[in-house]
PDB file of C-alpha atoms in Angstrom:
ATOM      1  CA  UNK A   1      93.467  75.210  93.061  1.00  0.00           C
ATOM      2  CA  UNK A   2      92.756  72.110  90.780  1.00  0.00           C
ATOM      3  CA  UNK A   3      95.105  71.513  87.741  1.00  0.00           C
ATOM      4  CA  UNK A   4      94.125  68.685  85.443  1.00  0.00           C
ATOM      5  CA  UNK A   5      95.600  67.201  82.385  1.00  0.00           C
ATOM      6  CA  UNK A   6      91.706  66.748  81.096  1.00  0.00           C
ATOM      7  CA  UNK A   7      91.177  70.398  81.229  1.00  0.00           C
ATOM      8  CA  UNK A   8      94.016  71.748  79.076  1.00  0.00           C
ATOM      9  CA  UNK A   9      96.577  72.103  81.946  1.00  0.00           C
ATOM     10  CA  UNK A  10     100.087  70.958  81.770  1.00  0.00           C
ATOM     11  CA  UNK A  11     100.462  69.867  84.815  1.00  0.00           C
ATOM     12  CA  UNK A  12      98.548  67.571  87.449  1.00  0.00           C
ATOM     13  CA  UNK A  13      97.987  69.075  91.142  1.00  0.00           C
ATOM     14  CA  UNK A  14      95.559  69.750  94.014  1.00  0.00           C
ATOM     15  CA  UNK A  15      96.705  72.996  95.874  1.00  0.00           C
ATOM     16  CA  UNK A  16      95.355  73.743  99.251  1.00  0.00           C
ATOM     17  CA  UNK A  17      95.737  76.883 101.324  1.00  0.00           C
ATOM     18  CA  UNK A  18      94.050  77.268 104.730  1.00  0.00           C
ATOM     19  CA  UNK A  19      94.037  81.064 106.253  1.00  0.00           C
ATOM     20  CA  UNK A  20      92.552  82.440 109.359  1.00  0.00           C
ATOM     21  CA  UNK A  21      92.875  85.541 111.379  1.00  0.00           C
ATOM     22  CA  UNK A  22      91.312  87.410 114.137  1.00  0.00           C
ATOM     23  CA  UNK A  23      91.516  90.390 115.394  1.00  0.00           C
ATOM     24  CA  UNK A  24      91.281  91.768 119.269  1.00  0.00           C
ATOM     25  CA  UNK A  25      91.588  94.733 121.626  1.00  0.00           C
ATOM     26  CA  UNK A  26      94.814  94.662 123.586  1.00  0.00           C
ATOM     27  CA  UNK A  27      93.828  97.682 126.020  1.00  0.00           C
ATOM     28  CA  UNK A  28      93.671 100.622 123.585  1.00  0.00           C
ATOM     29  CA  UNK A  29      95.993  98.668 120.588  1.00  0.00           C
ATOM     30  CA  UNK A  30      94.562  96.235 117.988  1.00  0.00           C
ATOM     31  CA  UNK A  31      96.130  92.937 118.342  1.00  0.00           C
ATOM     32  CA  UNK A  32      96.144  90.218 115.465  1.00  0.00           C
ATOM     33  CA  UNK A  33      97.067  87.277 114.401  1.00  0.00           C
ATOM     34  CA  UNK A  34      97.330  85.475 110.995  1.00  0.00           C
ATOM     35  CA  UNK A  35      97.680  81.798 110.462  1.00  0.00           C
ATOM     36  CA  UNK A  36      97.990  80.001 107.203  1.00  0.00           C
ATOM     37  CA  UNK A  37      98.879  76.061 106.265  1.00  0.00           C
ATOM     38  CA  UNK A  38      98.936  74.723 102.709  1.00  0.00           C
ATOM     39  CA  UNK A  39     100.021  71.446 100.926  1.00  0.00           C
ATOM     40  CA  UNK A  40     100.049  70.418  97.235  1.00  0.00           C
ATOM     41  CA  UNK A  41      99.142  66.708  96.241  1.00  0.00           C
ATOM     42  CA  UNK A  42     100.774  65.569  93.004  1.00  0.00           C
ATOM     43  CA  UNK A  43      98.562  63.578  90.251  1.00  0.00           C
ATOM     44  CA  UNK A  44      99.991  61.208  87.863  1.00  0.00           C
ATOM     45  CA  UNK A  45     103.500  61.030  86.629  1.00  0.00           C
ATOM     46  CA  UNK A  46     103.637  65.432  85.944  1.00  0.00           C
ATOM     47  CA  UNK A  47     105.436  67.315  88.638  1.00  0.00           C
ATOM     48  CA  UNK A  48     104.513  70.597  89.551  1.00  0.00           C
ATOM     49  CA  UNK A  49     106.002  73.772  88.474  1.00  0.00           C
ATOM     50  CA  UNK A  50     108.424  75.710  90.013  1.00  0.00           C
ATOM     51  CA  UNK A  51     106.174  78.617  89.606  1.00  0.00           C
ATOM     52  CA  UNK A  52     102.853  76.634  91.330  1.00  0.00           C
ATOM     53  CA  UNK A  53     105.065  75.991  94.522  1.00  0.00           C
ATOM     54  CA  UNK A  54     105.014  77.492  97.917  1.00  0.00           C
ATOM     55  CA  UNK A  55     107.850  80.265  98.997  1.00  0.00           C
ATOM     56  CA  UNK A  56     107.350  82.736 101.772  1.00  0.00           C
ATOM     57  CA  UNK A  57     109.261  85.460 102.824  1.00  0.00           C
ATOM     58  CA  UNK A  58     107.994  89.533 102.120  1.00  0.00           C
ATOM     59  CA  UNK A  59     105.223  91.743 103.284  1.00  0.00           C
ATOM     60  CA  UNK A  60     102.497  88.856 103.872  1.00  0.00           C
ATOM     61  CA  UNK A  61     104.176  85.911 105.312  1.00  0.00           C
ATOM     62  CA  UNK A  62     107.238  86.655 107.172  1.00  0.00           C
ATOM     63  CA  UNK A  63     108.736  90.254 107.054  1.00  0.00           C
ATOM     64  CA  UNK A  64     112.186  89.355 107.807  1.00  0.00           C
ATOM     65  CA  UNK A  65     112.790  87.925 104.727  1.00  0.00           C
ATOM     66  CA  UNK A  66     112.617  89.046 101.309  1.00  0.00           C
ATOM     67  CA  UNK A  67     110.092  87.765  98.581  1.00  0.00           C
ATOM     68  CA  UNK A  68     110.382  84.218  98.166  1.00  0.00           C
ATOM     69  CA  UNK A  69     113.194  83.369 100.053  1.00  0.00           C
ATOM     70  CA  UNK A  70     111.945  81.083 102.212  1.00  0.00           C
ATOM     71  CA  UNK A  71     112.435  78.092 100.300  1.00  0.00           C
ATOM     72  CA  UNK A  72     113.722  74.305  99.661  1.00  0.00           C
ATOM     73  CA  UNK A  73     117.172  74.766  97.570  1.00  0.00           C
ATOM     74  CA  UNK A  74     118.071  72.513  94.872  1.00  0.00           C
ATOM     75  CA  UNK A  75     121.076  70.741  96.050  1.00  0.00           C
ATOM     76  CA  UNK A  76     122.896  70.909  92.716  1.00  0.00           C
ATOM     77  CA  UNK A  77     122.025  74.116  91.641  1.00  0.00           C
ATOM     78  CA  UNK A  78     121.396  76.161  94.783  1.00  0.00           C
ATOM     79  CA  UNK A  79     118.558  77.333  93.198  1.00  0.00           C
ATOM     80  CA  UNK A  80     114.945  78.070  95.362  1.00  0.00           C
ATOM     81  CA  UNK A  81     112.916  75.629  94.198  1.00  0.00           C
ATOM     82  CA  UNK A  82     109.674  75.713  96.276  1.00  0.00           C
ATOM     83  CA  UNK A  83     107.828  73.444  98.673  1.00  0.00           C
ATOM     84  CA  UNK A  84     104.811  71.429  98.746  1.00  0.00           C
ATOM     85  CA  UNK A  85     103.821  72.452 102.133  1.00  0.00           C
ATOM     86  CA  UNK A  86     104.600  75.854 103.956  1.00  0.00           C
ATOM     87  CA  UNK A  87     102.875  76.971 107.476  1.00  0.00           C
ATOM     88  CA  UNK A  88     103.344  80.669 109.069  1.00  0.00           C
ATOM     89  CA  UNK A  89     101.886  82.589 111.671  1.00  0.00           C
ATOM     90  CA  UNK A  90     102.577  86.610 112.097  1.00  0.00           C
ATOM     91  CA  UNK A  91     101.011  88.195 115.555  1.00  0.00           C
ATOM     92  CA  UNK A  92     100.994  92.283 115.450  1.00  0.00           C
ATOM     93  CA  UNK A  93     100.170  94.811 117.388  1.00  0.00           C
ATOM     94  CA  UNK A  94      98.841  97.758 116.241  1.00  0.00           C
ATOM     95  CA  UNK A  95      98.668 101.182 117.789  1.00  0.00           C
ATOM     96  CA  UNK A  96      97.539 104.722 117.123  1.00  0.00           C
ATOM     97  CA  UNK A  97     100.131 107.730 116.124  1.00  0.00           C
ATOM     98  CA  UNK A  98      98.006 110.448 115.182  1.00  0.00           C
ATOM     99  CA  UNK A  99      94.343 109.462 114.854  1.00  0.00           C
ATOM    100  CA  UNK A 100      94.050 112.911 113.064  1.00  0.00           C
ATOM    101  CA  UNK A 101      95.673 111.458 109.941  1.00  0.00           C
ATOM    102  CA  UNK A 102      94.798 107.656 110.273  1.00  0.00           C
ATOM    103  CA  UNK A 103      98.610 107.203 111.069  1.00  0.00           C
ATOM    104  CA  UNK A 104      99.145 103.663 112.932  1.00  0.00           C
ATOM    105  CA  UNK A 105     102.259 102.055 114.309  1.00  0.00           C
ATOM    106  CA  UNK A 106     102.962  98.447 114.428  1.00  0.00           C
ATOM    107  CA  UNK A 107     105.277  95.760 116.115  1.00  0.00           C
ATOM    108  CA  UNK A 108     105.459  91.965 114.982  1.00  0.00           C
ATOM    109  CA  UNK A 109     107.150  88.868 115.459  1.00  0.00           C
ATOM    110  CA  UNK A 110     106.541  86.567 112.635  1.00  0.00           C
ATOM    111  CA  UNK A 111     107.447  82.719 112.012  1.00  0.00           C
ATOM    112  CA  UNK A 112     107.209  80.302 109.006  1.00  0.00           C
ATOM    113  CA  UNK A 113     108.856  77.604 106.997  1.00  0.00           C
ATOM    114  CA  UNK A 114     108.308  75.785 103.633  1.00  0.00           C
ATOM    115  CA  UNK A 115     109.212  72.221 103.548  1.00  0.00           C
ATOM    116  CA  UNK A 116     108.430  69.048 101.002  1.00  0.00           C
ATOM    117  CA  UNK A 117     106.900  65.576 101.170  1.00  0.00           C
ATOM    118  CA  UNK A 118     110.309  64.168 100.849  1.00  0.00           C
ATOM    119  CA  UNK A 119     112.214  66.131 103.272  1.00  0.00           C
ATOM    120  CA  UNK A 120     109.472  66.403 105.925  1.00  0.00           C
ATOM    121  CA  UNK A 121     108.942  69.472 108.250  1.00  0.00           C
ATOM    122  CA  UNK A 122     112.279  70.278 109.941  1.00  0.00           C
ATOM    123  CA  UNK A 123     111.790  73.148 113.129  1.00  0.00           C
ATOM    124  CA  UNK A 124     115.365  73.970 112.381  1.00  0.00           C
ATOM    125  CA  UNK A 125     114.066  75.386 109.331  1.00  0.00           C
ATOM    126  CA  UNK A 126     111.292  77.798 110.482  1.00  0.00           C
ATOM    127  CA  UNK A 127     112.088  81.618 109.816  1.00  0.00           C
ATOM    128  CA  UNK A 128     112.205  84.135 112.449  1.00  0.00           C
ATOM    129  CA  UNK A 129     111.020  87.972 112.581  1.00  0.00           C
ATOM    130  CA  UNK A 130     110.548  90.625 114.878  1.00  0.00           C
ATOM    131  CA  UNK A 131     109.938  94.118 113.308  1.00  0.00           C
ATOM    132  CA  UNK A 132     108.189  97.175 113.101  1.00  0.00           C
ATOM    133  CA  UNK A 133     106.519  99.205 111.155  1.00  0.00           C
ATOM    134  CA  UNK A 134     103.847 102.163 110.332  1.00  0.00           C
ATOM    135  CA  UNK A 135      99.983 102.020 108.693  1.00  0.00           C
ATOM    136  CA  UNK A 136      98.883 105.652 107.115  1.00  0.00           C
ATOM    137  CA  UNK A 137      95.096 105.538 105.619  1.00  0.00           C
ATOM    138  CA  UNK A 138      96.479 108.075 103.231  1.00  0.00           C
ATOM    139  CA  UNK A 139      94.438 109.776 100.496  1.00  0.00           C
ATOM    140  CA  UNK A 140      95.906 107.529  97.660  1.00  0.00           C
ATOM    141  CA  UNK A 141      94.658 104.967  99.780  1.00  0.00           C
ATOM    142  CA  UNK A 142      96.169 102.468 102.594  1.00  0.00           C
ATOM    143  CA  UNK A 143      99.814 102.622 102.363  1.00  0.00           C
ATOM    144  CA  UNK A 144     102.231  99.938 104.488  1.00  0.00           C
ATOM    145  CA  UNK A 145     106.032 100.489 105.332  1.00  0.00           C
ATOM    146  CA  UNK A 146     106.981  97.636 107.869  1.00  0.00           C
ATOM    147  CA  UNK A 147     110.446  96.443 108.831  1.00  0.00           C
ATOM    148  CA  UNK A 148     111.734  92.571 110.290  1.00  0.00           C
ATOM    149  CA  UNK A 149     115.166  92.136 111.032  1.00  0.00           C
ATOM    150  CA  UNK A 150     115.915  88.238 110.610  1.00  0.00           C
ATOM    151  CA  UNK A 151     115.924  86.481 114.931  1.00  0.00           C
ATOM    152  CA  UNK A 152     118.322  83.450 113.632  1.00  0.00           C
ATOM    153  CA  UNK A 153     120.440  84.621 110.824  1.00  0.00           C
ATOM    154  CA  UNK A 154     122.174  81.922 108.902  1.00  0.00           C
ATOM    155  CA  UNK A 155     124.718  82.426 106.688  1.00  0.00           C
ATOM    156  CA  UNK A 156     123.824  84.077 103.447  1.00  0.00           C
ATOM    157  CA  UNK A 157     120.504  85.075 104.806  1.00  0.00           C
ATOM    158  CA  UNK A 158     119.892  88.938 105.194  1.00  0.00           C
ATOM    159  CA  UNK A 159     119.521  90.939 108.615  1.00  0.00           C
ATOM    160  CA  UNK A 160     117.030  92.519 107.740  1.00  0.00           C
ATOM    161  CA  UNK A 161     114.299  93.219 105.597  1.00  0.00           C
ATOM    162  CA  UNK A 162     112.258  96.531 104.411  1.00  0.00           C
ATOM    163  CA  UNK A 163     108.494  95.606 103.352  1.00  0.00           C
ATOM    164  CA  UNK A 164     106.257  98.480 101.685  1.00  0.00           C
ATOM    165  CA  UNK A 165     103.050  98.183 100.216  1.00  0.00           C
ATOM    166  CA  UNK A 166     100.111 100.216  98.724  1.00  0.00           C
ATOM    167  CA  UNK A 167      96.508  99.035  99.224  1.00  0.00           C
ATOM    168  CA  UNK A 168      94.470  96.510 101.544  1.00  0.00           C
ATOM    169  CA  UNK A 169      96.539  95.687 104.711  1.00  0.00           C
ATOM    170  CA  UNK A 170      94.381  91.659 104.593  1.00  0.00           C
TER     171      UNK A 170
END
């Protein structure tokens, strides 16, 4: 993503997000595994948005953790405010249930942090998962229902976490 001043934009930022994933037979299972890294690189004197920031937590990054909670807190405020740079990794394996209905079970472990320039990348920070979950190809289409419970829980963090989704499973 490219936001210039020039352009109409209100803000000034370079947003990069690098994502890979392969897929592999684990005797008769499906194993996988999903990387991603990203950074933002401020541009004049305009910081960026709250909204334009990295936070991770939920059904794509790390399971354990709900929607956005993965974040840098605003000492004053407590508030999430976002990163400029985030990195997680989820490995699954997937097996069958019932082939007859395209029914699919699934265990994970999944791991990621969001961090700033300022504050640098801190391993105390990364986020934990394990989990599990089930796949169904339904007729409505692909639905998702996957569970992480939190490995290091820190105070005020949740145990656990329920994910669901309808649609792609990318």
């Amino acid at each position: 993503e490219f936001a210039e001043r020039l352009w109409g934009s209100k803000s000034n930022f370079e947003k990069f997000v690098a994502l890979h994933q392969v897929y592999f037979p684990v005797w008769k299972f499906t194993g996988h595994i999903k990387l991603s890294y990203g950074y933002i690189t401020e541009g004049g004197d305009k910081k960026i948005p709250v909204y334009d920031r990295f936070f991770l937590g939920g059904i794509n990054s790390v399971r354990g953790f709900r929607y956005g909670t993965i974040s840098p807190v605003d000492p004053e405020t407590g508030e999430r405010i976002g990163g400029t740079r985030m990195a997680y990794v989820q490995v699954e394996n997937r097996f069958p249930i019932s082939k007859s209905v395209f029914l699919y079970g699934v265990v994970f472990f999944d791991a990621g942090t969001v961090w700033t320039k300022d504050d640098g990348f801190k391993t105390s920070e990364i986020k934990k998962s394990v989990g599990f979950g089930f796949r169904w190809l339904s007729p409505i289409g692909p639905l998702r229902f996957e569970w992480g419970f939190n490995i290091d829980r820190k105070p005020g963090e949740d145990k656990s976490n329920f994910n669901f989704q309808i649609g792609g499973f990318f």
